[in-house]
Amino acid sequence: MAKKVVASLKKEGGITYSRVIRMDRSPKTGAYVFKEAIVESTNVKDFFTKK
């Protein structure tokens, strides 16, 4: 099933939030795990660089 990113969820005082989904490998099983979060649009790149 494909998951898509919602460009902007909420605009409050000039801050735009984005829903981001990152796919990682599980250290135990090796299967893919999806990590989902709602972050400020300015911090999207930081979310993808963190592990």
XYZ file of N, CA and C in Angstrom, residues 5-47:
129
model
N 2.564 11.812 1.139
C 2.820 12.894 2.080
C 1.804 13.992 1.855
N 1.209 14.462 2.926
C 0.293 15.580 2.855
C 1.135 16.843 2.959
N 1.031 17.708 1.961
C 1.922 18.864 1.871
C 1.802 19.782 3.074
N 0.613 20.169 3.428
C 0.476 21.017 4.607
C -0.784 20.626 5.353
N -0.663 20.448 6.651
C -1.805 20.018 7.454
C -2.467 21.180 8.169
N -1.672 22.120 8.614
C -2.240 23.173 9.450
C -1.397 24.420 9.283
N -2.049 25.547 9.212
C -1.328 26.802 9.119
C -1.731 27.630 10.322
N -0.801 27.884 11.209
C -1.099 28.574 12.453
C -0.009 29.603 12.703
N -0.324 30.858 12.541
C 0.660 31.896 12.801
C 1.847 31.845 11.869
N 1.639 31.414 10.632
C 2.718 31.355 9.671
C 3.516 30.068 9.711
N 3.202 29.150 10.600
C 3.917 27.878 10.689
C 3.111 26.826 9.930
N 3.761 26.140 9.019
C 3.109 25.095 8.251
C 3.666 23.754 8.694
N 2.780 22.808 8.928
C 3.184 21.475 9.355
C 3.033 20.498 8.198
N 3.893 19.488 8.178
C 3.849 18.461 7.142
C 3.843 17.087 7.789
N 3.166 16.164 7.147
C 3.160 14.770 7.596
C 4.213 14.050 6.783
N 5.191 13.473 7.457
C 6.296 12.805 6.771
C 6.365 11.341 7.197
N 6.773 10.501 6.267
C 6.880 9.064 6.511
C 8.244 8.615 6.025
N 8.980 7.951 6.905
C 10.314 7.461 6.562
C 10.317 5.937 6.675
N 10.986 5.282 5.741
C 11.063 3.829 5.743
C 12.455 3.423 6.226
N 12.520 2.626 7.287
C 13.772 2.149 7.852
C 13.748 0.632 7.918
N 14.916 0.064 8.107
C 15.015 -1.379 8.325
C 15.039 -1.662 9.812
N 14.322 -2.670 10.242
C 14.314 -3.081 11.633
C 15.619 -3.800 11.944
N 16.297 -3.424 13.047
C 17.552 -4.108 13.367
C 17.355 -5.566 13.766
N 16.198 -5.910 14.316
C 15.943 -7.286 14.752
C 15.643 -8.220 13.585
N 14.641 -7.844 12.788
C 14.151 -8.767 11.769
C 14.647 -8.442 10.366
N 15.079 -7.218 10.133
C 15.498 -6.826 8.798
C 14.347 -6.388 7.915
N 13.130 -6.430 8.449
C 11.960 -6.002 7.690
C 11.874 -4.478 7.693
N 11.142 -3.950 6.751
C 10.971 -2.505 6.688
C 9.965 -2.029 7.723
N 10.258 -0.886 8.340
C 9.393 -0.270 9.350
C 9.135 1.154 8.914
N 7.894 1.593 8.999
C 7.537 2.952 8.624
C 7.453 3.819 9.867
N 8.180 4.930 9.863
C 8.122 5.887 10.962
C 7.431 7.132 10.445
N 6.372 7.527 11.127
C 5.531 8.620 10.677
C 5.514 9.711 11.738
N 5.541 10.971 11.299
C 5.523 12.088 12.239
C 4.945 13.316 11.551
N 4.495 14.246 12.371
C 4.055 15.549 11.887
C 5.070 16.558 12.393
N 5.769 17.213 11.468
C 6.827 18.149 11.816
C 6.588 19.474 11.088
N 7.277 20.506 11.561
C 7.220 21.788 10.870
C 7.881 21.636 9.509
N 7.389 22.363 8.531
C 7.932 22.239 7.177
C 9.403 22.608 7.108
N 9.864 23.451 8.009
C 11.271 23.839 8.002
C 12.168 22.723 8.524
N 11.620 21.739 9.244
C 12.411 20.664 9.849
C 12.279 19.322 9.127
N 11.748 19.327 7.922
C 11.525 18.071 7.206
C 12.851 17.391 6.877
N 13.830 18.140 6.410
C 15.123 17.541 6.062
C 15.803 16.957 7.288
N 15.649 17.606 8.448
C 16.229 17.078 9.689
C 15.617 15.728 10.056
N 14.319 15.566 9.830
C 13.641 14.307 10.138
C 14.208 13.169 9.301
